[in-house]
């Protein structure tokens, strides 16, 4: 913010920095100016804040009847209350909480559910404020002293949400040192694709791949975070190394005189998370009827999955 008579000069200086870098000016109106989610108001020469919505605000939030876990729907309520309280002066609390209730009703949230969750969260904010004040901090928002945070380290596991099943799994697992989170199976990005050029198969990275033998049914499964073509070149150049360093692929080539189909490598999965990609690799290794991979490649996979994977593989290959 600046004095009005200095604005134009500042504006010219900023816009003269580079031809492709242009700024705009936002002028106050009635001692008020809006910025992001905030409305900054000057009252009695004091700056007070309020929660701001643009004219294009749609009032749409996650429907209560959507196929999402209860914790995500609670999170919607928590997020609205946080903005209503933490982004505004106390004089606006009542107005903003009423707006939260209206928004939630418009998105099919039951009235008793709304008031129950709002009451729980407001009480937690008050308790947080008390703790902060005891530590000399007079603000609501201080994550360091958030009494809702659990100090004890816990493992986090993300699983797909399936209504009726996931809730029961959470009740069993969350009593241990593991916290369950949910992911959604059906997302818009699976149905609405961004119009981009299709990436060449060999240029894809973070993949689980399968290399097939041309002369028999043997296959090899691997994973890489680099481009697939880079990893395939390494496989093909492996024969140049000392015989003690030959991969299982070239041991197969030397022993049987077979050739591999380097030009038609199958991508079995694309996964950016390293741990998930390793699990995917182990699962696809297990699915191979005649795999060349060493047994140690799947030693981290629990034996409890073996019977399920064997049944899936049997069904898959019996259909051919």
Short mmCIF file of C-alpha atoms in Angstrom, two decimals:
data_model
loop_
_atom_site.label_atom_id
_atom_site.label_comp_id
_atom_site.label_asym_id
_atom_site.label_seq_id
_atom_site.Cartn_x
_atom_site.Cartn_y
_atom_site.Cartn_z
CA UNK A 1 0.00 0.00 0.00
CA UNK A 2 1.14 3.56 -0.71
CA UNK A 3 -0.09 7.13 -0.65
CA UNK A 4 -2.35 7.87 -3.61
CA UNK A 5 -0.13 10.66 -4.97
CA UNK A 6 2.83 8.24 -5.10
CA UNK A 7 1.02 5.34 -6.74
CA UNK A 8 1.49 6.39 -10.37
CA UNK A 9 5.21 6.95 -9.90
CA UNK A 10 5.66 3.54 -8.28
CA UNK A 11 3.52 1.99 -11.01
CA UNK A 12 5.73 3.46 -13.75
CA UNK A 13 8.93 2.28 -12.06
CA UNK A 14 7.65 -1.28 -11.71
CA UNK A 15 6.40 -1.47 -15.31
CA UNK A 16 9.63 -0.05 -16.72
CA UNK A 17 11.64 -2.99 -15.42
CA UNK A 18 10.89 -5.22 -18.44
CA UNK A 19 8.58 -5.01 -21.44
CA UNK A 20 7.06 -8.42 -20.72
CA UNK A 21 6.53 -7.74 -17.02
CA UNK A 22 3.44 -5.59 -16.42
CA UNK A 23 1.72 -4.89 -13.10
CA UNK A 24 -1.80 -3.70 -12.32
CA UNK A 25 -3.07 -1.40 -9.58
CA UNK A 26 -5.75 -2.13 -7.00
CA UNK A 27 -7.26 1.02 -5.45
CA UNK A 28 -9.08 1.08 -2.15
CA UNK A 29 -12.79 1.80 -2.06
CA UNK A 30 -14.54 3.14 1.06
CA UNK A 31 -11.40 2.50 3.12
CA UNK A 32 -11.35 -1.14 2.01
CA UNK A 33 -9.30 -3.25 -0.41
CA UNK A 34 -9.53 -6.96 -1.25
CA UNK A 35 -6.60 -9.33 -1.63
CA UNK A 36 -6.91 -13.10 -2.19
CA UNK A 37 -9.22 -14.41 0.58
CA UNK A 38 -8.95 -11.23 2.65
CA UNK A 39 -10.83 -7.96 2.77
CA UNK A 40 -8.66 -5.30 4.44
CA UNK A 41 -10.73 -2.57 6.09
CA UNK A 42 -9.64 0.58 7.92
CA UNK A 43 -11.94 1.39 10.85
CA UNK A 44 -11.02 4.14 13.31
CA UNK A 45 -7.50 4.12 11.86
CA UNK A 46 -7.15 0.43 12.65
CA UNK A 47 -6.74 -2.35 10.08
CA UNK A 48 -9.25 -5.17 10.51
CA UNK A 49 -9.62 -8.23 8.31
CA UNK A 50 -12.62 -10.09 6.94
CA UNK A 51 -13.12 -13.23 4.86
CA UNK A 52 -13.55 -12.18 1.22
CA UNK A 53 -15.28 -13.89 -1.72
CA UNK A 54 -15.03 -12.85 -5.34
CA UNK A 55 -18.14 -12.15 -7.42
CA UNK A 56 -17.45 -15.39 -9.29
CA UNK A 57 -17.62 -17.44 -6.06
CA UNK A 58 -19.76 -20.50 -6.92
CA UNK A 59 -20.60 -21.72 -3.36
CA UNK A 60 -19.86 -25.27 -4.53
CA UNK A 61 -18.10 -27.64 -2.15
CA UNK A 62 -17.93 -31.42 -1.89
CA UNK A 63 -21.47 -32.79 -1.64
CA UNK A 64 -22.36 -34.65 1.54
CA UNK A 65 -23.67 -37.50 -0.63
CA UNK A 66 -20.46 -37.88 -2.64
CA UNK A 67 -18.54 -41.14 -2.42
CA UNK A 68 -15.84 -39.86 -0.07
CA UNK A 69 -14.83 -40.84 3.45
CA UNK A 70 -16.32 -39.08 6.48
CA UNK A 71 -12.97 -37.54 7.42
CA UNK A 72 -12.84 -35.67 4.10
CA UNK A 73 -16.35 -34.27 4.65
CA UNK A 74 -15.39 -33.23 8.18
CA UNK A 75 -12.34 -31.56 6.67
CA UNK A 76 -14.62 -29.46 4.44
CA UNK A 77 -16.41 -28.13 7.54
CA UNK A 78 -13.12 -27.58 9.41
CA UNK A 79 -11.68 -25.66 6.46
CA UNK A 80 -14.69 -23.35 6.21
CA UNK A 81 -14.68 -22.63 9.94
CA UNK A 82 -10.93 -21.95 9.84
CA UNK A 83 -11.41 -19.33 7.14
CA UNK A 84 -14.41 -17.82 8.90
CA UNK A 85 -12.49 -17.45 12.18
CA UNK A 86 -8.79 -17.25 11.37
CA UNK A 87 -9.11 -14.83 8.46
CA UNK A 88 -11.41 -12.33 10.12
CA UNK A 89 -11.82 -9.89 12.99
CA UNK A 90 -14.06 -11.07 15.89
CA UNK A 91 -16.73 -8.57 14.82
CA UNK A 92 -17.24 -10.69 11.67
CA UNK A 93 -17.31 -14.12 13.35
CA UNK A 94 -21.11 -14.41 13.57
CA UNK A 95 -21.65 -13.31 9.96
CA UNK A 96 -19.02 -15.71 8.66
CA UNK A 97 -20.22 -18.71 10.67
CA UNK A 98 -23.74 -18.09 9.34
CA UNK A 99 -22.27 -18.08 5.84
CA UNK A 100 -20.54 -21.40 6.56
CA UNK A 101 -23.86 -22.93 7.61
CA UNK A 102 -25.58 -21.64 4.45
CA UNK A 103 -22.81 -23.00 2.21
CA UNK A 104 -22.92 -26.42 3.84
CA UNK A 105 -26.72 -26.61 3.62
CA UNK A 106 -26.48 -25.73 -0.08
CA UNK A 107 -24.15 -28.70 -0.49
CA UNK A 108 -26.58 -31.14 1.21
CA UNK A 109 -24.94 -31.35 4.65
CA UNK A 110 -27.51 -32.20 7.39
CA UNK A 111 -28.15 -29.38 9.85
CA UNK A 112 -27.40 -31.44 12.98
CA UNK A 113 -24.15 -32.67 11.40
CA UNK A 114 -23.15 -29.09 10.55
CA UNK A 115 -23.69 -27.73 14.07
CA UNK A 116 -22.06 -30.74 15.71
CA UNK A 117 -18.83 -30.48 13.67
CA UNK A 118 -18.72 -26.66 13.87
CA UNK A 119 -19.09 -26.78 17.68
CA UNK A 120 -16.31 -29.38 17.97
CA UNK A 121 -13.94 -27.34 15.81
CA UNK A 122 -14.67 -23.98 17.45
CA UNK A 123 -13.97 -25.54 20.86
CA UNK A 124 -10.67 -26.89 19.53
CA UNK A 125 -9.75 -23.42 18.23
CA UNK A 126 -10.53 -21.91 21.64
CA UNK A 127 -8.37 -24.53 23.38
CA UNK A 128 -5.58 -23.88 20.90
CA UNK A 129 -5.84 -20.15 21.60
CA UNK A 130 -5.59 -20.77 25.36
CA UNK A 131 -2.46 -22.88 24.90
CA UNK A 132 -0.90 -20.23 22.66
CA UNK A 133 -1.66 -17.47 25.18
CA UNK A 134 -0.01 -19.48 27.93
CA UNK A 135 3.08 -19.51 25.71
CA UNK A 136 2.92 -15.78 25.06
CA UNK A 137 1.33 -16.05 21.60
CA UNK A 138 -2.02 -14.26 21.31
CA UNK A 139 -3.01 -15.64 17.90
CA UNK A 140 -5.32 -18.51 17.01
CA UNK A 141 -3.16 -19.87 14.25
CA UNK A 142 0.00 -21.47 15.61
CA UNK A 143 0.65 -24.97 14.38
CA UNK A 144 3.61 -25.46 16.70
CA UNK A 145 1.27 -25.53 19.67
CA UNK A 146 -1.65 -27.24 17.97
CA UNK A 147 -2.99 -29.59 20.62
CA UNK A 148 -4.61 -31.68 17.91
CA UNK A 149 -1.23 -32.73 16.51
CA UNK A 150 -0.01 -36.09 17.77
CA UNK A 151 3.64 -35.95 18.78
CA UNK A 152 4.16 -39.65 18.48
CA UNK A 153 5.48 -40.70 15.08
CA UNK A 154 3.01 -42.84 13.15
CA UNK A 155 3.13 -44.63 9.85
CA UNK A 156 0.79 -43.33 7.15
CA UNK A 157 -0.95 -45.59 4.66
CA UNK A 158 -3.07 -44.40 1.72
CA UNK A 159 -5.71 -46.84 0.44
CA UNK A 160 -8.56 -46.42 -2.09
CA UNK A 161 -11.89 -45.53 -0.49
CA UNK A 162 -14.63 -48.15 -0.92
CA UNK A 163 -17.77 -47.33 1.05
CA UNK A 164 -18.72 -50.01 3.56
CA UNK A 165 -15.28 -51.62 3.57
CA UNK A 166 -12.79 -48.81 4.15
CA UNK A 167 -14.53 -47.63 7.34
CA UNK A 168 -14.15 -51.09 8.89
CA UNK A 169 -10.48 -51.27 7.91
CA UNK A 170 -9.83 -47.86 9.51
CA UNK A 171 -11.47 -48.92 12.78
CA UNK A 172 -9.15 -51.93 12.99
CA UNK A 173 -5.88 -50.40 11.76
CA UNK A 174 -6.02 -46.96 13.40
CA UNK A 175 -5.69 -48.47 16.87
CA UNK A 176 -2.11 -49.37 15.95
CA UNK A 177 0.76 -47.05 15.02
CA UNK A 178 -0.59 -46.64 11.48
CA UNK A 179 -2.89 -43.86 10.29
CA UNK A 180 -5.09 -44.67 7.29
CA UNK A 181 -5.77 -42.07 4.62
CA UNK A 182 -8.07 -42.48 1.64
CA UNK A 183 -7.68 -41.79 -2.06
CA UNK A 184 -10.51 -41.55 -4.58
CA UNK A 185 -10.73 -44.08 -7.39
CA UNK A 186 -12.85 -42.07 -9.83
CA UNK A 187 -11.37 -38.64 -10.46
CA UNK A 188 -12.16 -36.18 -13.22
CA UNK A 189 -8.66 -36.44 -14.66
CA UNK A 190 -9.45 -40.03 -15.62
CA UNK A 191 -12.32 -38.89 -17.82
CA UNK A 192 -11.34 -35.36 -18.87
CA UNK A 193 -7.94 -35.44 -20.51
CA UNK A 194 -5.74 -32.41 -21.04
CA UNK A 195 -5.17 -31.95 -24.76
CA UNK A 196 -1.45 -32.61 -24.93
CA UNK A 197 0.66 -34.45 -27.47
CA UNK A 198 0.93 -38.14 -26.66
CA UNK A 199 4.28 -38.95 -25.07
CA UNK A 200 6.32 -41.53 -26.93
CA UNK A 201 6.27 -44.80 -25.00
CA UNK A 202 10.07 -44.95 -24.83
CA UNK A 203 10.24 -41.42 -23.40
CA UNK A 204 8.00 -42.17 -20.40
CA UNK A 205 9.57 -42.29 -16.96
CA UNK A 206 8.62 -43.62 -13.49
CA UNK A 207 7.45 -46.85 -15.11
CA UNK A 208 7.24 -50.57 -14.42
CA UNK A 209 8.14 -52.40 -17.63
CA UNK A 210 8.23 -55.93 -19.05
CA UNK A 211 10.74 -57.25 -21.61
CA UNK A 212 9.69 -60.38 -23.54
CA UNK A 213 11.82 -63.10 -25.09
CA UNK A 214 11.13 -63.58 -28.82
CA UNK A 215 11.91 -67.29 -28.78
CA UNK A 216 10.10 -68.46 -25.63
CA UNK A 217 7.59 -67.26 -23.03
CA UNK A 218 10.21 -65.94 -20.61
CA UNK A 219 9.82 -62.34 -19.44
CA UNK A 220 11.65 -59.88 -17.23
CA UNK A 221 10.00 -57.13 -15.15
CA UNK A 222 11.82 -54.03 -13.91
CA UNK A 223 11.21 -50.45 -12.82
CA UNK A 224 12.92 -47.13 -13.45
CA UNK A 225 12.38 -43.45 -12.67
CA UNK A 226 14.32 -42.43 -15.79
CA UNK A 227 13.13 -42.56 -19.38
CA UNK A 228 12.36 -46.11 -20.47
CA UNK A 229 14.69 -45.88 -23.47
CA UNK A 230 17.61 -45.04 -21.15
CA UNK A 231 16.99 -48.13 -19.02
CA UNK A 232 16.57 -50.36 -22.10
CA UNK A 233 19.92 -49.14 -23.47
CA UNK A 234 21.52 -50.16 -20.18
CA UNK A 235 20.00 -53.63 -20.51
CA UNK A 236 21.27 -53.99 -24.07
CA UNK A 237 24.76 -52.74 -23.17
CA UNK A 238 25.01 -55.13 -20.23
CA UNK A 239 26.61 -57.77 -22.48
CA UNK A 240 29.73 -55.57 -22.74
CA UNK A 241 30.39 -55.98 -19.02
CA UNK A 242 32.38 -58.72 -17.39
CA UNK A 243 30.52 -62.05 -17.41
CA UNK A 244 30.22 -61.94 -13.61
CA UNK A 245 28.12 -58.77 -13.97
CA UNK A 246 25.75 -60.06 -16.65
CA UNK A 247 22.05 -59.61 -15.90
CA UNK A 248 19.56 -62.48 -15.89
CA UNK A 249 18.45 -61.35 -19.36
CA UNK A 250 21.88 -61.91 -20.91
CA UNK A 251 22.42 -65.08 -18.93
CA UNK A 252 19.26 -66.32 -20.68
CA UNK A 253 20.53 -65.10 -24.08
CA UNK A 254 23.93 -66.78 -23.64
CA UNK A 255 22.54 -70.03 -22.24
CA UNK A 256 19.74 -70.58 -24.78
CA UNK A 257 20.79 -68.42 -27.74
CA UNK A 258 17.50 -66.51 -27.59
CA UNK A 259 16.80 -62.87 -28.45
CA UNK A 260 14.64 -60.32 -26.63
CA UNK A 261 12.10 -57.96 -28.18
CA UNK A 262 13.79 -54.67 -27.31
CA UNK A 263 11.59 -52.61 -29.61
CA UNK A 264 8.26 -53.62 -28.04
CA UNK A 265 8.76 -53.32 -24.30
CA UNK A 266 5.45 -53.28 -22.38
CA UNK A 267 4.75 -50.58 -19.80
CA UNK A 268 2.84 -52.32 -17.01
CA UNK A 269 2.36 -49.32 -14.73
CA UNK A 270 3.24 -45.64 -14.32
CA UNK A 271 3.83 -44.57 -10.71
CA UNK A 272 5.82 -41.54 -9.50
CA UNK A 273 5.96 -42.67 -5.86
CA UNK A 274 9.07 -44.83 -5.46
CA UNK A 275 7.68 -47.16 -2.78
CA UNK A 276 4.45 -47.70 -4.68
CA UNK A 277 6.43 -48.35 -7.86
CA UNK A 278 8.49 -51.01 -6.07
CA UNK A 279 5.31 -52.71 -4.85
CA UNK A 280 3.87 -52.60 -8.36
CA UNK A 281 7.09 -54.13 -9.71
CA UNK A 282 6.93 -56.98 -7.18
CA UNK A 283 3.29 -57.68 -8.00
CA UNK A 284 4.01 -57.84 -11.74
CA UNK A 285 7.04 -60.05 -11.11
CA UNK A 286 4.83 -62.45 -9.17
CA UNK A 287 2.28 -62.49 -12.00
CA UNK A 288 4.82 -63.77 -14.55
CA UNK A 289 4.25 -67.45 -15.46
CA UNK A 290 7.88 -67.78 -16.63
CA UNK A 291 9.74 -64.87 -15.09
CA UNK A 292 13.51 -64.44 -15.17
CA UNK A 293 13.72 -62.20 -12.10
CA UNK A 294 15.69 -63.32 -9.07
CA UNK A 295 13.68 -64.42 -6.03
CA UNK A 296 15.23 -61.59 -4.00
CA UNK A 297 13.36 -59.11 -6.24
CA UNK A 298 10.14 -60.01 -4.40
CA UNK A 299 11.43 -60.87 -0.94
CA UNK A 300 9.91 -57.68 0.53
CA UNK A 301 6.42 -58.73 -0.59
CA UNK A 302 4.46 -60.40 2.21
CA UNK A 303 3.69 -64.09 1.68
CA UNK A 304 0.08 -63.38 2.64
CA UNK A 305 -0.43 -62.02 -0.89
CA UNK A 306 0.90 -65.13 -2.64
CA UNK A 307 -2.34 -67.12 -2.75
CA UNK A 308 -4.30 -64.13 -4.07
CA UNK A 309 -1.70 -63.38 -6.76
CA UNK A 310 -1.50 -67.03 -7.79
CA UNK A 311 -5.28 -67.17 -8.16
CA UNK A 312 -5.33 -63.97 -10.23
CA UNK A 313 -2.54 -65.26 -12.48
CA UNK A 314 -4.30 -68.61 -12.93
CA UNK A 315 -7.55 -66.92 -13.96
CA UNK A 316 -5.77 -64.46 -16.26
CA UNK A 317 -3.82 -67.04 -18.23
CA UNK A 318 -6.63 -69.62 -18.30
CA UNK A 319 -8.64 -67.13 -20.40
CA UNK A 320 -6.14 -67.23 -23.27
#
